[in-house]
Coordinates of N, CA and C in Angstrom, one line a residue:
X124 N -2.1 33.0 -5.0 CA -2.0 32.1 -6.1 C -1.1 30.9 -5.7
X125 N -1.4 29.8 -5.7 CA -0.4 28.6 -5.7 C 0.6 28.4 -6.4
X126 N 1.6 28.6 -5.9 CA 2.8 28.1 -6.3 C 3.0 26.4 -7.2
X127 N 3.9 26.7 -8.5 CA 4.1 25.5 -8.9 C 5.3 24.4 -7.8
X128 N 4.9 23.3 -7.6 CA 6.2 22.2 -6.7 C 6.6 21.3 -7.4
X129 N 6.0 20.8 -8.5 CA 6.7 20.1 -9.3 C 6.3 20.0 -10.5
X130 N 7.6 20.3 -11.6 CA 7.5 20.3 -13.3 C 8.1 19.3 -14.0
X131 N 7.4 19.1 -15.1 CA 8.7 18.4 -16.0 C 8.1 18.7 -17.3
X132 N 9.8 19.0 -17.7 CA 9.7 19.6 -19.4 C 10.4 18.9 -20.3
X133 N 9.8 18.7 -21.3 CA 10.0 17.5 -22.5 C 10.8 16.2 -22.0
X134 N 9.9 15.7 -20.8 CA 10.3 14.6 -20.4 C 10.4 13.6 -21.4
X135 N 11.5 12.7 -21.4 CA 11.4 11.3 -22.4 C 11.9 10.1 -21.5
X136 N 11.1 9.2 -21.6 CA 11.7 7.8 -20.4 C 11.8 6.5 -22.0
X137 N 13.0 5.8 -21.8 CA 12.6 4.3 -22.9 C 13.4 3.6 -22.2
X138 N 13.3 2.4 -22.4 CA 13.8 1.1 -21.8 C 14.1 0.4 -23.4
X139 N 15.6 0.1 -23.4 CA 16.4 -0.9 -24.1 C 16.2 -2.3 -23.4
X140 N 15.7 -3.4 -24.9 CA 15.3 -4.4 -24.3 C 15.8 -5.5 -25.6
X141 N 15.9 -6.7 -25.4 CA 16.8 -7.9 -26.2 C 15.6 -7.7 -28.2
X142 N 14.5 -7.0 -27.7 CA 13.7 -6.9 -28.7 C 13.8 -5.6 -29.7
X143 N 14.7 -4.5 -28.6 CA 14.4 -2.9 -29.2 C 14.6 -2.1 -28.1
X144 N 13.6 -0.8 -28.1 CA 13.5 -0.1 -27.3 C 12.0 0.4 -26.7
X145 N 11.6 0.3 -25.8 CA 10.4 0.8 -25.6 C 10.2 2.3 -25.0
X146 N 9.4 3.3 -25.9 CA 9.1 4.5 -24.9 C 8.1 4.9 -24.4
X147 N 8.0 4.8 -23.0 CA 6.9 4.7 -22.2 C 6.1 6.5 -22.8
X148 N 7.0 7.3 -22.4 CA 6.5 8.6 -22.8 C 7.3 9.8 -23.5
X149 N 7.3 10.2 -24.7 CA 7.8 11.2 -24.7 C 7.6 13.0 -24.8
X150 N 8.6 14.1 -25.1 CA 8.0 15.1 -25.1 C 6.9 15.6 -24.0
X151 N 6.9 14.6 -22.7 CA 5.8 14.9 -21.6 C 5.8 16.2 -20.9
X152 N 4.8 17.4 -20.6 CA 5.0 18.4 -20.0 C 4.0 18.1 -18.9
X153 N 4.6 18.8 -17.7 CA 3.6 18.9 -16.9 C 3.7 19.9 -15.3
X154 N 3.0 20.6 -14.8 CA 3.1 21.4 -14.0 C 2.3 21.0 -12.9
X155 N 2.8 20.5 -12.0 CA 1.5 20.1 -10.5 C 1.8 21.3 -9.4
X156 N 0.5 22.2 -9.2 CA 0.8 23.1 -7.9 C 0.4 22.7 -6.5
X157 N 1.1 23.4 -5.4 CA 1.2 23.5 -4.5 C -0.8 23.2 -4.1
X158 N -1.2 22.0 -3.1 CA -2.2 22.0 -3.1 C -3.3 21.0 -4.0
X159 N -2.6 20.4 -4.7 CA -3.1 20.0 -5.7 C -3.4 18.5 -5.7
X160 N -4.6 17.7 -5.4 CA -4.3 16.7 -5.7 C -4.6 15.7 -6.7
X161 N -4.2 15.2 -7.3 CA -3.9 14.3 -8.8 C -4.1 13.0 -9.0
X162 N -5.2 12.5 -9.6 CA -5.1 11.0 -9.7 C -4.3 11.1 -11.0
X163 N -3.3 9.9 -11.6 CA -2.5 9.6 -12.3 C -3.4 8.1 -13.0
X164 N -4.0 8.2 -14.1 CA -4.6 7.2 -14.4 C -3.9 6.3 -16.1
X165 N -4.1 5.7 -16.1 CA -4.4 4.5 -17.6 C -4.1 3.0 -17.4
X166 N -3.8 2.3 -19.0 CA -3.8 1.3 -18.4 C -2.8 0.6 -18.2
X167 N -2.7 -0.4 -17.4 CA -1.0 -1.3 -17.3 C -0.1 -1.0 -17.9
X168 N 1.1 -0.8 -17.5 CA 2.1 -0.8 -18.5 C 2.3 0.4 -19.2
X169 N 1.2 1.4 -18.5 CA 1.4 2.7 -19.5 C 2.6 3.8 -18.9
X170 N 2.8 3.5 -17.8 CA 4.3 4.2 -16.9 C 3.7 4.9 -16.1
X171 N 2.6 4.7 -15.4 CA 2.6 5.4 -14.3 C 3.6 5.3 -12.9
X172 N 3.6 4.0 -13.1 CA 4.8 3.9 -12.0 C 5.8 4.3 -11.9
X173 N 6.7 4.3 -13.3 CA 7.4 5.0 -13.9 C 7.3 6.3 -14.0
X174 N 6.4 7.0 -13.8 CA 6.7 8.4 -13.8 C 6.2 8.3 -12.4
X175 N 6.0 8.3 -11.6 CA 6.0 8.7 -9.7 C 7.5 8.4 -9.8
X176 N 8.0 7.3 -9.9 CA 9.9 7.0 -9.6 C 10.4 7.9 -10.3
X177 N 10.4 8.6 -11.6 CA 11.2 9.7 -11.7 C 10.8 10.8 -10.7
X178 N 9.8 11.3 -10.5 CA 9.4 12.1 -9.7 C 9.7 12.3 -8.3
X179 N 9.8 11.0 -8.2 CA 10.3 11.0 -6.7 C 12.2 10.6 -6.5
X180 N 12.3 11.5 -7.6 CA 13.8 11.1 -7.9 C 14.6 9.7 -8.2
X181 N 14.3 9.1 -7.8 CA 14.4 7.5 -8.0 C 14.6 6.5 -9.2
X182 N 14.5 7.3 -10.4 CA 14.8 7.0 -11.6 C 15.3 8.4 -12.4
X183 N 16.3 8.2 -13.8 CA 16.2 9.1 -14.4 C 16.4 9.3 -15.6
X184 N 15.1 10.5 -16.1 CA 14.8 10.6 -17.3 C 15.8 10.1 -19.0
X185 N 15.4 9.7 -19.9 CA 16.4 9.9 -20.8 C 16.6 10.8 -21.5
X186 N 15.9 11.8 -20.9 CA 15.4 13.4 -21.9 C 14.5 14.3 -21.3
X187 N 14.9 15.4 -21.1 CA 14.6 16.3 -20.3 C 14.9 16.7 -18.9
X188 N 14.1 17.4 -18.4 CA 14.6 17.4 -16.4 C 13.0 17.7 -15.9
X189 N 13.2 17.4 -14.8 CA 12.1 17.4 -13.5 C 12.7 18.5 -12.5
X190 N 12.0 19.7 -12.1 CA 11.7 20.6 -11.1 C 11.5 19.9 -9.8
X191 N 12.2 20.2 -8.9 CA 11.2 19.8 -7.3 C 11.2 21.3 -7.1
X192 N 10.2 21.9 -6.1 CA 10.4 23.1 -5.7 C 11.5 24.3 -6.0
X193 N 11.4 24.3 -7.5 CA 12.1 25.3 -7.5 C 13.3 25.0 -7.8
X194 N 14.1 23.6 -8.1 CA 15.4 23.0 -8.0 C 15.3 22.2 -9.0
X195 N 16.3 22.6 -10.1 CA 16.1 21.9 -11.4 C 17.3 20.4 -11.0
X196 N 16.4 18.9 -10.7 CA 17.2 17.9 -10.2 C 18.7 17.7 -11.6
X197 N 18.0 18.3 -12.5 CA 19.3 17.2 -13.8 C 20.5 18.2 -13.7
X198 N 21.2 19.1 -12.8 CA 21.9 19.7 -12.2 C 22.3 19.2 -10.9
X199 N 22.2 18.7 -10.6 CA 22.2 18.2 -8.8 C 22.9 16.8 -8.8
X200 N 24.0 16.5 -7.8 CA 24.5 15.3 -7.7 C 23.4 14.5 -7.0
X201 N 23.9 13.1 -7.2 CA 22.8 12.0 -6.3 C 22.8 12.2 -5.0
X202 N 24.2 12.9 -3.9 CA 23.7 13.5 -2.7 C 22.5 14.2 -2.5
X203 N 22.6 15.4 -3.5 CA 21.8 16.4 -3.7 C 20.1 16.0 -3.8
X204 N 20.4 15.1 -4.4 CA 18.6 14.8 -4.9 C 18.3 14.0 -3.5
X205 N 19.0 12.8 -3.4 CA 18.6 12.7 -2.1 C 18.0 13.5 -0.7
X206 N 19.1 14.5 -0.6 CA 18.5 15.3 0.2 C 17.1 16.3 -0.1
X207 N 17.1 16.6 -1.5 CA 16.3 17.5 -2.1 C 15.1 16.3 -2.0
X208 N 15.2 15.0 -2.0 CA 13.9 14.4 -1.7 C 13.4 14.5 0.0
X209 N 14.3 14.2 0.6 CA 14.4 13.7 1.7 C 13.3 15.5 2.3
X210 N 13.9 16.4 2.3 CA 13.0 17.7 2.6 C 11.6 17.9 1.9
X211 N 11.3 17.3 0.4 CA 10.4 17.5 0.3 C 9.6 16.8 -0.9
X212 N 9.5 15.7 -0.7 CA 8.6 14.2 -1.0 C 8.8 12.7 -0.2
X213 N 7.6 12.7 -0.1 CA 7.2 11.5 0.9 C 6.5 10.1 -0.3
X214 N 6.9 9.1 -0.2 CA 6.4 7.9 -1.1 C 5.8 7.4 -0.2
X215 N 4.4 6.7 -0.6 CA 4.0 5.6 -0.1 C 4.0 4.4 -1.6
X216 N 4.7 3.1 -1.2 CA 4.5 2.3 -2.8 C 3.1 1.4 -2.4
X217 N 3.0 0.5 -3.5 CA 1.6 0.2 -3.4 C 2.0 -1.3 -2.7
X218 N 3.3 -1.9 -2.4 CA 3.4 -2.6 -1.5 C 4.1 -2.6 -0.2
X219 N 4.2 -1.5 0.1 CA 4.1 -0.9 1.4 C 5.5 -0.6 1.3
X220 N 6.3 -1.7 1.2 CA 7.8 -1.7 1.7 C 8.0 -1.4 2.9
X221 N 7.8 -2.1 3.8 CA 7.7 -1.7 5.2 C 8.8 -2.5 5.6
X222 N 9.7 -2.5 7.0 CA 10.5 -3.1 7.2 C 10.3 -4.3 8.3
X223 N 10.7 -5.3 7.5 CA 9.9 -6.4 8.6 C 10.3 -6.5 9.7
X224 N 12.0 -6.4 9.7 CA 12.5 -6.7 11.7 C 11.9 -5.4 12.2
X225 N 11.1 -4.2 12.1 CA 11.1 -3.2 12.8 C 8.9 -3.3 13.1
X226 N 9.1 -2.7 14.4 CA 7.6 -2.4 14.5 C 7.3 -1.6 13.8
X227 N 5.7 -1.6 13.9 CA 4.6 -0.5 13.3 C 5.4 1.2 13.4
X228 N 5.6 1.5 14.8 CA 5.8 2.1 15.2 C 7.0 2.8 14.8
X229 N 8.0 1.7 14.9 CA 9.6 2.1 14.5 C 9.7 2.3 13.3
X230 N 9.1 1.8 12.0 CA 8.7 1.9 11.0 C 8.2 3.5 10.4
X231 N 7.3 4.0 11.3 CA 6.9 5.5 11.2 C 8.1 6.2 11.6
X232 N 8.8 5.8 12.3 CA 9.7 6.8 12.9 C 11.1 6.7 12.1
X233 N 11.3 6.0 11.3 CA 12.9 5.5 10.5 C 12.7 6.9 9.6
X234 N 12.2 7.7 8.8 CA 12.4 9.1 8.0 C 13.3 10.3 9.1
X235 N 12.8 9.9 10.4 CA 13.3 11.3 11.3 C 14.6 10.7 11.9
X236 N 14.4 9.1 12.3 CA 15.6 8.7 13.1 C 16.8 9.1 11.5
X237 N 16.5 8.4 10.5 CA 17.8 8.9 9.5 C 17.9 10.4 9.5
X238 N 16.8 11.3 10.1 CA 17.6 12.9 10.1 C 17.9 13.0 11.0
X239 N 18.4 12.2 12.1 CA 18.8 12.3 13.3 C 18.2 13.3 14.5
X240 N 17.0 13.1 14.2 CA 16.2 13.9 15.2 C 16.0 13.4 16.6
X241 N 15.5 14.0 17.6 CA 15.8 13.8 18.7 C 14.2 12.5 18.6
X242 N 15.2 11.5 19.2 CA 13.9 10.2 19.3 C 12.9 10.7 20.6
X243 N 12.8 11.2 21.1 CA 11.6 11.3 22.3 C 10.3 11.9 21.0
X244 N 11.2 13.4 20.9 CA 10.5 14.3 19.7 C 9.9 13.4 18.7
X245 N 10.3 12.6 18.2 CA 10.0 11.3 17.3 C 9.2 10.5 17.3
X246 N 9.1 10.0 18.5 CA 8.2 9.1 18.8 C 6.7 9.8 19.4
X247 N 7.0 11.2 20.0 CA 5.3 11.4 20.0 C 5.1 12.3 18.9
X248 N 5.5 12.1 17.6 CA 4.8 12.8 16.8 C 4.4 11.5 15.8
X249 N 5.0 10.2 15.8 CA 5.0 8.9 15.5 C 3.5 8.5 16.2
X250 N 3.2 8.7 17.5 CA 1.9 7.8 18.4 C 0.8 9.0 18.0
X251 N 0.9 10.4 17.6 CA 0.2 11.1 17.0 C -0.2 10.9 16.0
X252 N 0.5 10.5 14.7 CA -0.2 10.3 13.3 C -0.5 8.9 13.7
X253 N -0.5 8.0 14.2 CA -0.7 6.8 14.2 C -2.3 6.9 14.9
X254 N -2.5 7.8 15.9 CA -3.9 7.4 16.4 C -4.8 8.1 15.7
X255 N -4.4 9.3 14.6 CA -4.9 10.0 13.8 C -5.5 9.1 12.8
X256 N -4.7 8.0 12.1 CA -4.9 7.2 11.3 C -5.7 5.8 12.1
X257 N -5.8 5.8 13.1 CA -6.8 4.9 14.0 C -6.2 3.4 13.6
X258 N -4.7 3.7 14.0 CA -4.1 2.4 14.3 C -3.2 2.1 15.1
X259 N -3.6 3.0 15.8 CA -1.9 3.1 17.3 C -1.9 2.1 18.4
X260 N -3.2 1.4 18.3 CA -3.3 0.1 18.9 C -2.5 -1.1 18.4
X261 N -1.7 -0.5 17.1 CA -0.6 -1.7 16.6 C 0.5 -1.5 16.9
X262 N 0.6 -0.1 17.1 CA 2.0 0.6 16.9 C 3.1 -0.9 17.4
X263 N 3.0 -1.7 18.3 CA 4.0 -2.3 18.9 C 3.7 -4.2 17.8
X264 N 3.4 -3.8 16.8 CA 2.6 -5.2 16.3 C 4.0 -4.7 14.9
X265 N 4.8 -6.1 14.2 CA 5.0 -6.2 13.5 C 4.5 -6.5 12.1
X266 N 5.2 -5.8 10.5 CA 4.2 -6.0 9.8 C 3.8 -7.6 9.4
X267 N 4.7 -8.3 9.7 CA 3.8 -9.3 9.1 C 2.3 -9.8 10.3
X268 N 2.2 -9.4 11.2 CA 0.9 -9.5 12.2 C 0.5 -8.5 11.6
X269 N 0.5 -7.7 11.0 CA -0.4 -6.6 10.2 C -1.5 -6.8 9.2
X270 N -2.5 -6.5 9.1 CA -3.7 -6.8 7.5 C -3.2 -5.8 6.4
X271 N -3.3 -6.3 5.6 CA -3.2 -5.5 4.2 C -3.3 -4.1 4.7
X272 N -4.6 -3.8 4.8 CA -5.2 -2.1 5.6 C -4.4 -1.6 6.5
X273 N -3.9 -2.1 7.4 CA -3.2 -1.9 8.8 C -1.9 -1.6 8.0
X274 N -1.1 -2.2 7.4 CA 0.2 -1.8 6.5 C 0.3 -1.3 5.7
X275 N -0.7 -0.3 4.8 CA -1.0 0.6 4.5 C -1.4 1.7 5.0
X276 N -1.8 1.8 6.2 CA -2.0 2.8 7.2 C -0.8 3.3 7.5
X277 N 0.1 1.7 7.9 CA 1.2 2.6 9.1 C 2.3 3.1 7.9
X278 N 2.5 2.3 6.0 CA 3.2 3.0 5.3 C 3.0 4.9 4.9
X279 N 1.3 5.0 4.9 CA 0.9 6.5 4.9 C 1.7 7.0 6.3
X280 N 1.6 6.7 7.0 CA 2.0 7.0 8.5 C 3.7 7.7 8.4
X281 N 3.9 6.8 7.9 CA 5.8 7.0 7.7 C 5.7 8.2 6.8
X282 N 4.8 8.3 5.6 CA 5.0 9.2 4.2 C 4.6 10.9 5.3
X283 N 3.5 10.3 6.0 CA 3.0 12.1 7.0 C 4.5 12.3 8.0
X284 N 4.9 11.8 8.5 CA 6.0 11.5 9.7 C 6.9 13.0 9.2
X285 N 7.1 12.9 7.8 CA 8.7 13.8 7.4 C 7.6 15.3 6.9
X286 N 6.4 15.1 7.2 CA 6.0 16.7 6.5 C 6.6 17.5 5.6
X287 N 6.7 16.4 4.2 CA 7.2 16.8 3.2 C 6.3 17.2 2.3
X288 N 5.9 18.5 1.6 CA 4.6 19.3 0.6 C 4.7 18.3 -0.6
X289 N 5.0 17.4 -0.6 CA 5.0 16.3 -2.1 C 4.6 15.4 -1.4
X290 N 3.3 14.1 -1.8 CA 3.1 12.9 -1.7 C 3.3 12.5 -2.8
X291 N 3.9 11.4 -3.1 CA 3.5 10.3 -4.3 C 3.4 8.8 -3.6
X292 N 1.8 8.5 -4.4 CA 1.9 7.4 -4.1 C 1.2 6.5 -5.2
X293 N 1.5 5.2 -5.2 CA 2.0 3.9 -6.3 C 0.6 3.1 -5.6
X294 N -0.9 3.5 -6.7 CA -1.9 2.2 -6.2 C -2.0 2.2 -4.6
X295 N -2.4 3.3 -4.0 CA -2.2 3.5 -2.4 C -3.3 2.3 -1.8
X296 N -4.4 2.5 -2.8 CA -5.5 1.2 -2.5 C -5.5 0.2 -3.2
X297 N -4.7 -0.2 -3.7 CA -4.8 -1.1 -4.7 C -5.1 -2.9 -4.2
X298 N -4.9 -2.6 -3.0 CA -4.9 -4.5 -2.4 C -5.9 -3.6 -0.8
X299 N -6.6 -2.9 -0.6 CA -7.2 -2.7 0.4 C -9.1 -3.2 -0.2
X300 N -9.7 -3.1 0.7 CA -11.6 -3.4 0.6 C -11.9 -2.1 0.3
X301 N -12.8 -1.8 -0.2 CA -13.5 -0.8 -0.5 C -14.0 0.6 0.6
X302 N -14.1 0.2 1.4 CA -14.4 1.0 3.3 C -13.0 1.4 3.4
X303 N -11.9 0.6 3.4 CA -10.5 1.2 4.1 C -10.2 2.2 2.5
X304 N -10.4 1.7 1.4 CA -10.0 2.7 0.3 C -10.5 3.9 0.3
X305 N -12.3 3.8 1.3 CA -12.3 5.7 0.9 C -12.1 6.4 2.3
X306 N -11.9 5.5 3.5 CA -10.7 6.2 4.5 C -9.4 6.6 4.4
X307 N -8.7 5.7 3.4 CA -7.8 6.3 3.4 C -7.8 7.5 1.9
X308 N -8.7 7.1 0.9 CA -8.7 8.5 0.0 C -9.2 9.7 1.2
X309 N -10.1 9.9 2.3 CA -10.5 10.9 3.0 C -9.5 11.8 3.6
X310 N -8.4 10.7 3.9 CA -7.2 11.2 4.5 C -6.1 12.2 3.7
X311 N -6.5 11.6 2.4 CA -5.7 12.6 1.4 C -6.3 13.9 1.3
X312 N -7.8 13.8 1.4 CA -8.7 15.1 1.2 C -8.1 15.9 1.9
X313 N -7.9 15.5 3.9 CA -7.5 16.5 4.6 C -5.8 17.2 4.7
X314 N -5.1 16.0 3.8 CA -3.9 16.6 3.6 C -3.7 17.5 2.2
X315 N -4.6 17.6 1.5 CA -4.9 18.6 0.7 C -5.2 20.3 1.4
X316 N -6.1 20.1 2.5 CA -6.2 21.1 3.0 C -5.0 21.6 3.9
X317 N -4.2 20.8 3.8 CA -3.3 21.5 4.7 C -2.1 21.8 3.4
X318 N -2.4 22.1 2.5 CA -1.6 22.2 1.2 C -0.8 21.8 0.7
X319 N -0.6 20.0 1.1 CA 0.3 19.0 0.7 C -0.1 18.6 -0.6
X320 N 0.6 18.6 -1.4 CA 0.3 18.2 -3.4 C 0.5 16.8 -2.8
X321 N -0.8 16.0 -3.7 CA -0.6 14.3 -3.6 C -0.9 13.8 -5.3
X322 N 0.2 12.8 -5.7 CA 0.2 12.5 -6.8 C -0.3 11.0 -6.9
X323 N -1.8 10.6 -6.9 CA -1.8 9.0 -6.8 C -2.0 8.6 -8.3
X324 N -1.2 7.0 -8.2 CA -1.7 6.6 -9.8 C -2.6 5.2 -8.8
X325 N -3.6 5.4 -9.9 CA -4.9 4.3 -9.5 C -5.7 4.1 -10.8
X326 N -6.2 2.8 -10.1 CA -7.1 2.2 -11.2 C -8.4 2.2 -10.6
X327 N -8.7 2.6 -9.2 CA -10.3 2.8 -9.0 C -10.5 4.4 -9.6
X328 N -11.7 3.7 -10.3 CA -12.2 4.9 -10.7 C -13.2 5.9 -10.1
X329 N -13.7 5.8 -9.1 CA -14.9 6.3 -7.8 C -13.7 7.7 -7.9
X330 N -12.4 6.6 -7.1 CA -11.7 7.7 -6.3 C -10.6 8.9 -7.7
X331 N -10.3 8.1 -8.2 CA -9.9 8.9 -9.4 C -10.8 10.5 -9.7
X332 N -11.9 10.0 -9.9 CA -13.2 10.9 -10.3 C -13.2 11.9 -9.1
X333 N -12.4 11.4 -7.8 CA -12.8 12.7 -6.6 C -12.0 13.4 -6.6
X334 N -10.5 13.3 -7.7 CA -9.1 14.6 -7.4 C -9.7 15.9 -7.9
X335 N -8.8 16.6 -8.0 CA -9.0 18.2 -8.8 C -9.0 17.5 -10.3
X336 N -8.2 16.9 -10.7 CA -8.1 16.5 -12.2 C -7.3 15.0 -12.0
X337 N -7.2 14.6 -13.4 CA -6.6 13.7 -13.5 C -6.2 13.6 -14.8
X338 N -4.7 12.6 -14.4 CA -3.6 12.4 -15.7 C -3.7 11.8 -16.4
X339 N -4.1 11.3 -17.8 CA -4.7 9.7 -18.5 C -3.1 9.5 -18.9
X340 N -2.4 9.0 -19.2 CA -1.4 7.9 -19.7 C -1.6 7.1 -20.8
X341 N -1.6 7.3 -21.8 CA -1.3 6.2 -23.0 C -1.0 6.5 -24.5
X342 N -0.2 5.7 -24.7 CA 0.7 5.6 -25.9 C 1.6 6.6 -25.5
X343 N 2.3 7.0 -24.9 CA 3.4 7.8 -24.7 C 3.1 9.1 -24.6
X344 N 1.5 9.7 -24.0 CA 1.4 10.9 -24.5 C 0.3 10.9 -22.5
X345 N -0.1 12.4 -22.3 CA -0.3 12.3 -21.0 C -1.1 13.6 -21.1
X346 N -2.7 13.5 -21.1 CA -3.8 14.3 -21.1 C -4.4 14.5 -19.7
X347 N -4.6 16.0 -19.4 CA -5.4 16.4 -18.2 C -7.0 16.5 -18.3
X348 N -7.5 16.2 -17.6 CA -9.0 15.6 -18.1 C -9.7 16.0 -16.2
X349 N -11.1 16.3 -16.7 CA -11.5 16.2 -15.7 C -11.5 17.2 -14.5
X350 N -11.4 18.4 -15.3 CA -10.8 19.4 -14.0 C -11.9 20.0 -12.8
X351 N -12.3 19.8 -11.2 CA -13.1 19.7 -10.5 C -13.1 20.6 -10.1
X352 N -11.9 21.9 -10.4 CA -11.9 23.2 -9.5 C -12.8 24.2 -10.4

């Protein structure tokens, strides 16, 4: 039976603003297991982004707590989550955030060089996911010589690099063609099989329709719909 990797119980998020307060979601439950992958769907503005950034620690709740593996974060100092991210969630955002002074290459490799891993060890497991994702003929190309597709390749590239059992990712295809969107959704398939949980929020609907299930989002409330298993 699959283990649960990530929970959240009576989550609440609002934003104070010169007009009031806005709450994206309240009272949210939700249990994602081990293996699982998840489109995160609605429309604009409904917090999906917002909820991957708490999730990926990066924001925090105004109510309730989020589980990583087993580790209740609203107990944990900001060292703590950090590192509790750093072992086990990998972000890809939907604008890559890639670092411009650094190559393709060096780019995939910045998760391990900050764990101080040994750079040889680093770099051929860096030219491995890179020709796996059929772009290692950039590896030495910076991202702005990069296409849209090509910097979203080498951002998934960096998210596989730390072989962390959590993906989240923010519109992974959101600015790619339709050909590189269901290469790169294929890519998630096979990281599914290797029992990595992927949490995408998206607005194609094709690829939505191919998770185990998916999350609708709106009016502050968050329905499971769709279940494929």
């Amino acid at each position: 039976m699959s283990r649960i990797l990530l929970e959240a119980n009576d989550l609440k998020k609002s934003f104070d603003h010169i007009n009031g307060s806005i709450t994206l979601f309240s009272s949210l439950n939700l249990r994602v297991k081990e293996g699982e992958l998840v489109a995160l769907i609605g429309p604009s503005g409904s917090g999906k982004s917002t909820l991957l950034h708490l999730f990926a620690l990066l924001d925090e709740p105004s109510k309730g707590k989020i589980i990583v593996n087993n580790q209740d974060t609203k107990i944990l100092s900001n060292n703590q989550k950090d590192e509790l991210r750093k072992k086990n969630i990998s972000i890809i955002f939907q604008d890559n955030n890639l670092l411009t002074d650094f190559t393709a290459i060096e780019n995939v490799m910045m998760p391990l060089i900050i764990k101080n891993e040994n750079k040889k060890i680093i770099s051929q497991k860096a030219e491995k996911i890179l020709k796996s994702l059929k772009i290692f003929n950039r590896s030495n190309h910076f991202p702005s010589q990069l296409s849209g597709g090509e910097q979203q390749r080498v951002a998934i590239a960096r998210a596989l690099i730390a072989e962390t059992k959590i993906i989240l990712a923010d519109e992974p295809t959101g600015n790619l063609d339709f050909k590189t969107s269901k290469e790169i959704f294929s890519l998630f398939l096979k990281l599914k099989k290797l029992k990595k949980t992927i949490i995408f929020a998206t607005h194609n609907r094709e690829l939505a329709n191919r998770a185990d299930y998916k999350l609708f989002i709106s009016d502050g409330n968050i329905k499971r719909m769709n279940d494929r298993k």
